[in-house]
PDB file of C-alpha atoms in Angstrom:
ATOM      1  CA  MET E 536      -0.039  -0.028  -0.004  1.00 62.00           C
ATOM      2  CA  LYS E 537       1.144   3.484  -0.680  1.00 74.00           C
ATOM      3  CA  ASP E 538       2.451   5.140   2.270  1.00 79.00           C
ATOM      4  CA  LEU E 539       1.975   9.013   3.057  1.00 81.00           C
ATOM      5  CA  PHE E 540       5.607   9.261   3.544  1.00 85.00           C
ATOM      6  CA  ASP E 541       6.901   7.086   0.461  1.00 83.00           C
ATOM      7  CA  ASN E 542       8.072  10.214  -1.247  1.00 84.00           C
ATOM      8  CA  LEU E 543       9.041  12.341   1.726  1.00 87.00           C
ATOM      9  CA  SER E 544      12.112  14.386   1.355  1.00 89.00           C
ATOM     10  CA  TYR E 545      13.588  16.475   4.050  1.00 92.00           C
ATOM     11  CA  ARG E 546      16.744  18.466   4.662  1.00 93.00           C
ATOM     12  CA  VAL E 547      19.464  17.171   6.987  1.00 93.00           C
ATOM     13  CA  GLU E 548      19.119  20.340   8.924  1.00 93.00           C
ATOM     14  CA  ASP E 549      15.352  19.722   9.612  1.00 95.00           C
ATOM     15  CA  VAL E 550      16.257  16.431  11.516  1.00 97.00           C
ATOM     16  CA  ILE E 551      15.490  16.692  15.196  1.00 98.00           C
ATOM     17  CA  THR E 552      17.696  14.473  17.450  1.00 97.00           C
ATOM     18  CA  PHE E 553      15.943  12.816  20.591  1.00 97.00           C
ATOM     19  CA  GLU E 554      19.265  11.631  22.370  1.00 93.00           C
ATOM     20  CA  SER E 555      17.378   9.093  24.532  1.00 90.00           C
ATOM     21  CA  GLY E 556      14.744   8.240  21.957  1.00 94.00           C
ATOM     22  CA  ILE E 557      11.213   8.022  23.062  1.00 95.00           C
ATOM     23  CA  PRO E 558      10.147   6.060  25.772  1.00 95.00           C
ATOM     24  CA  GLY E 559       9.070   2.703  24.266  1.00 95.00           C
ATOM     25  CA  PHE E 560      11.248   3.486  21.304  1.00 96.00           C
ATOM     26  CA  GLU E 561      14.490   4.347  23.102  1.00 94.00           C
ATOM     27  CA  ASP E 562      16.653   3.335  20.019  1.00 95.00           C
ATOM     28  CA  LYS E 563      14.894   5.699  17.805  1.00 96.00           C
ATOM     29  CA  LYS E 564      16.512   9.005  17.782  1.00 96.00           C
ATOM     30  CA  HIS E 565      16.061  11.056  14.550  1.00 97.00           C
ATOM     31  CA  PHE E 566      12.793  12.592  13.816  1.00 97.00           C
ATOM     32  CA  VAL E 567      11.363  15.207  11.497  1.00 96.00           C
ATOM     33  CA  ILE E 568       8.212  17.354  11.793  1.00 96.00           C
ATOM     34  CA  VAL E 569       5.953  16.960   8.731  1.00 94.00           C
ATOM     35  CA  ASN E 570       3.142  19.210   8.073  1.00 93.00           C
ATOM     36  CA  VAL E 571       0.382  17.645   5.950  1.00 91.00           C
ATOM     37  CA  PRO E 572      -2.025  20.445   5.365  1.00 90.00           C
ATOM     38  CA  GLU E 573      -5.013  18.304   5.052  1.00 89.00           C
ATOM     39  CA  HIS E 574      -4.278  16.767   8.479  1.00 91.00           C
ATOM     40  CA  GLU E 575      -4.430  20.191  10.295  1.00 90.00           C
ATOM     41  CA  PRO E 576      -4.430  20.454  13.335  1.00 92.00           C
ATOM     42  CA  PHE E 577      -2.091  17.468  13.537  1.00 94.00           C
ATOM     43  CA  LYS E 578       1.614  17.480  12.599  1.00 95.00           C
ATOM     44  CA  TRP E 579       3.496  14.341  12.168  1.00 95.00           C
ATOM     45  CA  LEU E 580       6.595  13.276  14.184  1.00 96.00           C
ATOM     46  CA  TYR E 581       8.127  11.046  11.682  1.00 95.00           C
ATOM     47  CA  CYS E 582      11.129   8.809  12.400  1.00 95.00           C
ATOM     48  CA  VAL E 583      13.732   8.726   9.721  1.00 94.00           C
ATOM     49  CA  ASP E 584      15.548   5.834  11.341  1.00 91.00           C
ATOM     50  CA  ASP E 585      12.513   3.662  10.953  1.00 89.00           C
ATOM     51  CA  ARG E 586      10.093   4.624   8.323  1.00 84.00           C
ATOM     52  CA  VAL E 587       7.263   2.920   9.984  1.00 89.00           C
ATOM     53  CA  LEU E 588       7.413   4.761  13.100  1.00 93.00           C
ATOM     54  CA  ARG E 589       5.372   8.066  13.393  1.00 94.00           C
ATOM     55  CA  PHE E 590       3.237   9.662  15.836  1.00 96.00           C
ATOM     56  CA  ALA E 591       0.554  12.296  15.578  1.00 95.00           C
ATOM     57  CA  LEU E 592       1.292  15.572  17.385  1.00 96.00           C
ATOM     58  CA  ILE E 593      -0.798  18.597  18.290  1.00 96.00           C
ATOM     59  CA  ASN E 594      -0.330  21.803  19.848  1.00 96.00           C
ATOM     60  CA  PRO E 595      -1.814  21.207  23.410  1.00 95.00           C
ATOM     61  CA  LEU E 596      -2.774  24.626  23.642  1.00 95.00           C
ATOM     62  CA  LEU E 597      -5.385  24.344  21.020  1.00 92.00           C
ATOM     63  CA  PHE E 598      -7.374  21.946  23.380  1.00 91.00           C
ATOM     64  CA  TYR E 599      -5.930  22.991  26.914  1.00 93.00           C
ATOM     65  CA  PRO E 600      -5.461  26.712  26.730  1.00 93.00           C
ATOM     66  CA  ASP E 601      -4.056  26.480  30.348  1.00 93.00           C
ATOM     67  CA  TYR E 602      -1.647  23.807  29.913  1.00 94.00           C
ATOM     68  CA  ASN E 603       1.872  25.106  30.805  1.00 92.00           C
ATOM     69  CA  PRO E 604       4.209  22.321  31.517  1.00 93.00           C
ATOM     70  CA  GLN E 605       7.351  23.248  33.494  1.00 90.00           C
ATOM     71  CA  VAL E 606      10.521  23.149  31.672  1.00 89.00           C
ATOM     72  CA  THR E 607      13.063  21.795  34.216  1.00 87.00           C
ATOM     73  CA  LYS E 608      16.742  22.431  34.571  1.00 84.00           C
ATOM     74  CA  ALA E 609      17.274  18.937  33.391  1.00 84.00           C
ATOM     75  CA  ASP E 610      15.318  19.716  30.118  1.00 88.00           C
ATOM     76  CA  ILE E 611      17.348  22.894  29.661  1.00 90.00           C
ATOM     77  CA  ALA E 612      20.563  20.940  30.091  1.00 88.00           C
ATOM     78  CA  THR E 613      19.614  17.989  27.805  1.00 89.00           C
ATOM     79  CA  LEU E 614      18.149  20.111  25.096  1.00 93.00           C
ATOM     80  CA  GLU E 615      20.845  22.895  25.224  1.00 94.00           C
ATOM     81  CA  ILE E 616      18.214  25.675  25.671  1.00 94.00           C
ATOM     82  CA  GLU E 617      19.659  29.156  25.403  1.00 95.00           C
ATOM     83  CA  ASN E 618      16.388  31.080  24.901  1.00 93.00           C
ATOM     84  CA  LYS E 619      12.957  29.926  26.187  1.00 91.00           C
ATOM     85  CA  LYS E 620      11.464  31.206  23.013  1.00 93.00           C
ATOM     86  CA  ASP E 621      13.118  28.353  21.225  1.00 95.00           C
ATOM     87  CA  ILE E 622      11.087  25.769  22.856  1.00 95.00           C
ATOM     88  CA  LEU E 623       8.292  24.153  21.005  1.00 96.00           C
ATOM     89  CA  VAL E 624       5.654  21.938  23.052  1.00 97.00           C
ATOM     90  CA  PHE E 625       3.685  19.391  21.373  1.00 98.00           C
ATOM     91  CA  ALA E 626       1.477  16.481  22.815  1.00 97.00           C
ATOM     92  CA  ILE E 627       1.376  12.972  21.257  1.00 97.00           C
ATOM     93  CA  VAL E 628      -2.104  12.063  20.223  1.00 96.00           C
ATOM     94  CA  THR E 629      -3.450   8.459  20.388  1.00 95.00           C
ATOM     95  CA  LEU E 630      -6.185   8.444  17.547  1.00 94.00           C
ATOM     96  CA  ALA E 631      -9.230   6.409  18.730  1.00 91.00           C
ATOM     97  CA  GLU E 632     -11.271   4.370  16.051  1.00 89.00           C
ATOM     98  CA  ASP E 633     -13.995   7.065  16.671  1.00 90.00           C
ATOM     99  CA  PHE E 634     -11.951   9.893  16.353  1.00 89.00           C
ATOM    100  CA  ARG E 635     -13.980  11.862  19.114  1.00 90.00           C
ATOM    101  CA  GLU E 636     -12.514   9.595  21.650  1.00 93.00           C
ATOM    102  CA  SER E 637      -8.925  10.622  20.583  1.00 94.00           C
ATOM    103  CA  THR E 638      -6.575  11.557  23.519  1.00 95.00           C
ATOM    104  CA  ALA E 639      -3.454  13.462  24.032  1.00 96.00           C
ATOM    105  CA  ASN E 640      -0.711  12.492  26.379  1.00 97.00           C
ATOM    106  CA  LEU E 641      -0.413  15.456  28.683  1.00 97.00           C
ATOM    107  CA  ILE E 642       2.136  14.089  31.182  1.00 95.00           C
ATOM    108  CA  GLY E 643       4.592  13.428  28.500  1.00 96.00           C
ATOM    109  CA  PRO E 644       4.734  16.500  26.153  1.00 97.00           C
ATOM    110  CA  VAL E 645       7.364  16.710  23.479  1.00 98.00           C
ATOM    111  CA  PHE E 646       9.597  19.710  24.026  1.00 97.00           C
ATOM    112  CA  ILE E 647      11.707  20.717  20.878  1.00 97.00           C
ATOM    113  CA  ASN E 648      14.446  23.135  20.981  1.00 97.00           C
ATOM    114  CA  SER E 649      13.883  24.572  17.450  1.00 95.00           C
ATOM    115  CA  ALA E 650      17.404  26.429  17.400  1.00 96.00           C
ATOM    116  CA  LYS E 651      19.453  23.279  18.159  1.00 96.00           C
ATOM    117  CA  ARG E 652      16.937  20.800  16.658  1.00 97.00           C
ATOM    118  CA  LYS E 653      17.017  18.760  19.841  1.00 97.00           C
ATOM    119  CA  GLY E 654      13.856  17.067  21.014  1.00 97.00           C
ATOM    120  CA  LYS E 655      13.005  15.240  24.149  1.00 96.00           C
ATOM    121  CA  GLN E 656       9.764  13.682  25.746  1.00 96.00           C
ATOM    122  CA  VAL E 657       9.616  14.986  29.094  1.00 94.00           C
ATOM    123  CA  ILE E 658       7.496  13.569  32.087  1.00 92.00           C
ATOM    124  CA  ILE E 659       5.804  16.184  34.255  1.00 90.00           C
ATOM    125  CA  ASP E 660       4.978  15.736  37.760  1.00 83.00           C
ATOM    126  CA  ASP E 661       1.338  17.041  37.563  1.00 84.00           C
ATOM    127  CA  ASN E 662      -1.536  14.908  38.769  1.00 86.00           C
ATOM    128  CA  ARG E 663      -4.022  17.316  36.881  1.00 90.00           C
ATOM    129  CA  TYR E 664      -3.091  15.478  33.685  1.00 92.00           C
ATOM    130  CA  SER E 665      -2.804  12.064  32.433  1.00 93.00           C
ATOM    131  CA  THR E 666      -1.510  10.040  29.375  1.00 95.00           C
ATOM    132  CA  GLN E 667      -4.919  10.018  28.035  1.00 96.00           C
ATOM    133  CA  GLU E 668      -6.637  13.401  28.135  1.00 95.00           C
ATOM    134  CA  LYS E 669      -9.601  13.595  25.676  1.00 94.00           C
ATOM    135  CA  ILE E 670      -8.873  16.308  22.863  1.00 92.00           C
ATOM    136  CA  LEU E 671     -12.507  17.001  22.005  1.00 88.00           C
ATOM    137  CA  ARG E 672     -14.357  18.075  24.988  1.00 77.00           C
ATOM    138  CA  SER E 673     -17.646  19.734  24.336  1.00 65.00           C
TER     139      SER E 673
ATOM    140  CA  MET U 830      19.748  -7.732  40.470  1.00 93.00           C
ATOM    141  CA  LEU U 831      21.978  -6.375  43.219  1.00 94.00           C
ATOM    142  CA  ILE U 832      20.436  -6.160  46.507  1.00 96.00           C
ATOM    143  CA  LEU U 833      21.801  -3.920  49.385  1.00 95.00           C
ATOM    144  CA  THR U 834      20.530  -3.327  52.856  1.00 96.00           C
ATOM    145  CA  ARG U 835      20.623   0.244  54.159  1.00 96.00           C
ATOM    146  CA  LYS U 836      19.343   2.080  57.172  1.00 96.00           C
ATOM    147  CA  ILE U 837      17.858   5.853  57.502  1.00 97.00           C
ATOM    148  CA  ASP U 838      20.331   8.281  56.295  1.00 97.00           C
ATOM    149  CA  GLU U 839      22.625   5.728  54.673  1.00 97.00           C
ATOM    150  CA  SER U 840      23.199   5.849  50.971  1.00 97.00           C
ATOM    151  CA  ILE U 841      24.041   4.087  47.902  1.00 97.00           C
ATOM    152  CA  ARG U 842      26.242   5.576  45.045  1.00 97.00           C
ATOM    153  CA  ILE U 843      25.765   4.667  41.565  1.00 96.00           C
ATOM    154  CA  GLY U 844      28.749   5.471  39.373  1.00 94.00           C
ATOM    155  CA  ASP U 845      30.517   8.627  40.183  1.00 94.00           C
ATOM    156  CA  HIS U 846      27.633  10.984  39.990  1.00 95.00           C
ATOM    157  CA  ILE U 847      24.360   9.418  41.462  1.00 96.00           C
ATOM    158  CA  LYS U 848      23.749   9.040  45.109  1.00 97.00           C
ATOM    159  CA  ILE U 849      20.517   7.790  46.816  1.00 97.00           C
ATOM    160  CA  THR U 850      19.782   8.053  50.311  1.00 98.00           C
ATOM    161  CA  VAL U 851      17.121   6.738  52.646  1.00 97.00           C
ATOM    162  CA  ILE U 852      15.498   9.662  54.202  1.00 97.00           C
ATOM    163  CA  GLU U 853      12.545   8.096  56.036  1.00 97.00           C
ATOM    164  CA  ILE U 854      10.752   4.949  56.647  1.00 96.00           C
ATOM    165  CA  GLU U 855       7.070   4.884  57.756  1.00 95.00           C
ATOM    166  CA  GLY U 856       5.281   1.541  57.565  1.00 95.00           C
ATOM    167  CA  LYS U 857       5.374   0.598  53.922  1.00 95.00           C
ATOM    168  CA  HIS U 858       6.480   3.874  52.728  1.00 96.00           C
ATOM    169  CA  ILE U 859       9.994   4.790  52.118  1.00 96.00           C
ATOM    170  CA  LYS U 860      11.217   8.208  51.322  1.00 97.00           C
ATOM    171  CA  LEU U 861      14.365   8.413  49.150  1.00 97.00           C
ATOM    172  CA  GLY U 862      16.695  11.329  48.420  1.00 97.00           C
ATOM    173  CA  ILE U 863      18.244  11.379  45.000  1.00 96.00           C
ATOM    174  CA  GLU U 864      21.256  13.445  44.011  1.00 96.00           C
ATOM    175  CA  ALA U 865      22.008  12.965  40.251  1.00 93.00           C
ATOM    176  CA  PRO U 866      23.536  15.320  37.491  1.00 88.00           C
ATOM    177  CA  LYS U 867      20.837  17.460  35.969  1.00 80.00           C
ATOM    178  CA  ASN U 868      20.860  15.876  32.763  1.00 76.00           C
ATOM    179  CA  ILE U 869      19.668  12.486  34.221  1.00 82.00           C
ATOM    180  CA  SER U 870      15.954  12.152  34.485  1.00 82.00           C
ATOM    181  CA  VAL U 871      14.526  10.482  37.491  1.00 86.00           C
ATOM    182  CA  HIS U 872      10.949   9.294  37.331  1.00 87.00           C
ATOM    183  CA  ARG U 873       8.818   6.806  39.217  1.00 90.00           C
ATOM    184  CA  GLU U 874       8.825   3.792  37.289  1.00 93.00           C
ATOM    185  CA  GLU U 875       5.088   3.363  36.969  1.00 93.00           C
ATOM    186  CA  VAL U 876       4.865   6.828  35.308  1.00 92.00           C
ATOM    187  CA  TYR U 877       7.549   5.940  32.875  1.00 93.00           C
ATOM    188  CA  GLN U 878       5.870   2.702  31.922  1.00 95.00           C
ATOM    189  CA  ARG U 879       2.531   4.559  31.334  1.00 95.00           C
ATOM    190  CA  ILE U 880       4.362   6.855  29.156  1.00 96.00           C
ATOM    191  CA  GLN U 881       5.859   3.936  27.303  1.00 96.00           C
ATOM    192  CA  ASP U 882       2.651   1.995  26.922  1.00 96.00           C
ATOM    193  CA  GLU U 883       0.770   5.124  25.690  1.00 96.00           C
ATOM    194  CA  ASN U 884       3.739   5.812  22.896  1.00 97.00           C
ATOM    195  CA  LYS U 885       3.335   2.242  21.941  1.00 96.00           C
ATOM    196  CA  ARG U 886      -0.444   3.001  21.424  1.00 94.00           C
ATOM    197  CA  ALA U 887       0.027   6.150  19.788  1.00 95.00           C
ATOM    198  CA  ALA U 888       2.516   4.747  17.327  1.00 93.00           C
ATOM    199  CA  ASP U 889      -0.185   3.064  15.721  1.00 82.00           C
ATOM    200  CA  VAL U 890      -1.364   6.053  13.693  1.00 80.00           C
ATOM    201  CA  GLN U 891      -4.142   5.078  11.300  1.00 78.00           C
ATOM    202  CA  GLN U 892      -4.380   7.666   8.369  1.00 80.00           C
ATOM    203  CA  LEU U 893      -8.023   7.254   8.193  1.00 82.00           C
ATOM    204  CA  ARG U 894      -8.470   8.235  11.663  1.00 87.00           C
ATOM    205  CA  ILE U 895      -6.332  11.286  11.389  1.00 87.00           C
ATOM    206  CA  GLN U 896      -8.480  12.187   8.209  1.00 88.00           C
ATOM    207  CA  SER U 897     -11.819  11.935   9.939  1.00 88.00           C
ATOM    208  CA  PHE U 898     -10.621  14.186  12.819  1.00 89.00           C
ATOM    209  CA  ALA U 899      -9.011  16.734  10.576  1.00 90.00           C
ATOM    210  CA  ASP U 900     -12.164  16.834   8.275  1.00 90.00           C
ATOM    211  CA  PHE U 901     -14.206  17.334  11.563  1.00 90.00           C
ATOM    212  CA  TRP U 902     -11.766  19.948  12.736  1.00 88.00           C
ATOM    213  CA  LYS U 903     -12.106  22.029   9.268  1.00 87.00           C
ATOM    214  CA  GLY U 904     -15.962  21.841   9.728  1.00 87.00           C
ATOM    215  CA  LYS U 905     -15.821  23.160  13.267  1.00 83.00           C
ATOM    216  CA  GLN U 906     -13.342  25.912  12.260  1.00 80.00           C
ATOM    217  CA  GLN U 907     -15.507  26.974   9.263  1.00 81.00           C
ATOM    218  CA  GLN U 908     -18.589  27.055  11.590  1.00 80.00           C
ATOM    219  CA  SER U 909     -16.902  29.327  14.364  1.00 77.00           C
ATOM    220  CA  GLY U 910     -15.329  31.555  11.559  1.00 67.00           C
ATOM    221  CA  SER U 911     -18.719  32.160   9.788  1.00 55.00           C
TER     222      SER U 911
END
């Protein structure tokens, strides 16, 4: 079957390095963010080490305007953050069979230092959130 | 697995830079103090596992589902924009 990313081209400088991988996929360290206009509001976190691995990302603030995960000293060190403005925050989405039931992982946001192209899925210690927060709440 | 016995205020050291101290014991609860370099993340095991499990579920991205969601989202944006 034809895959969405069969003909994907990307620039080496667009590759984001996740030095410790992503929990559950610790050996996968290189990803690119792909925008597919017809898939908005999602973006894709596509693994260039393993063409089968990809995640759907959203900007959590679209659905949880008060969401403000703390960037710790450890994150600043790992991601080599010099300016907090360089940090992009995404949540990984689990798409349910009924899309209305889809959830976002809000205790494991993905931080990306856009200046250094470094990424990390952090774990926040905040019991207001879970790994499965519904994104459509009405 | 290496098993060590420690008393309150005693520590173990892992490598050159990580130190774990028994701070308090109360019934079944043990408080540990962890000193580690700031680039080392420390998490409760069950939280780390929940993240791993959720990532494995999330990695099964089905394009049809993302398309249904995106179509719905576009409809919603158009509604609120008009």
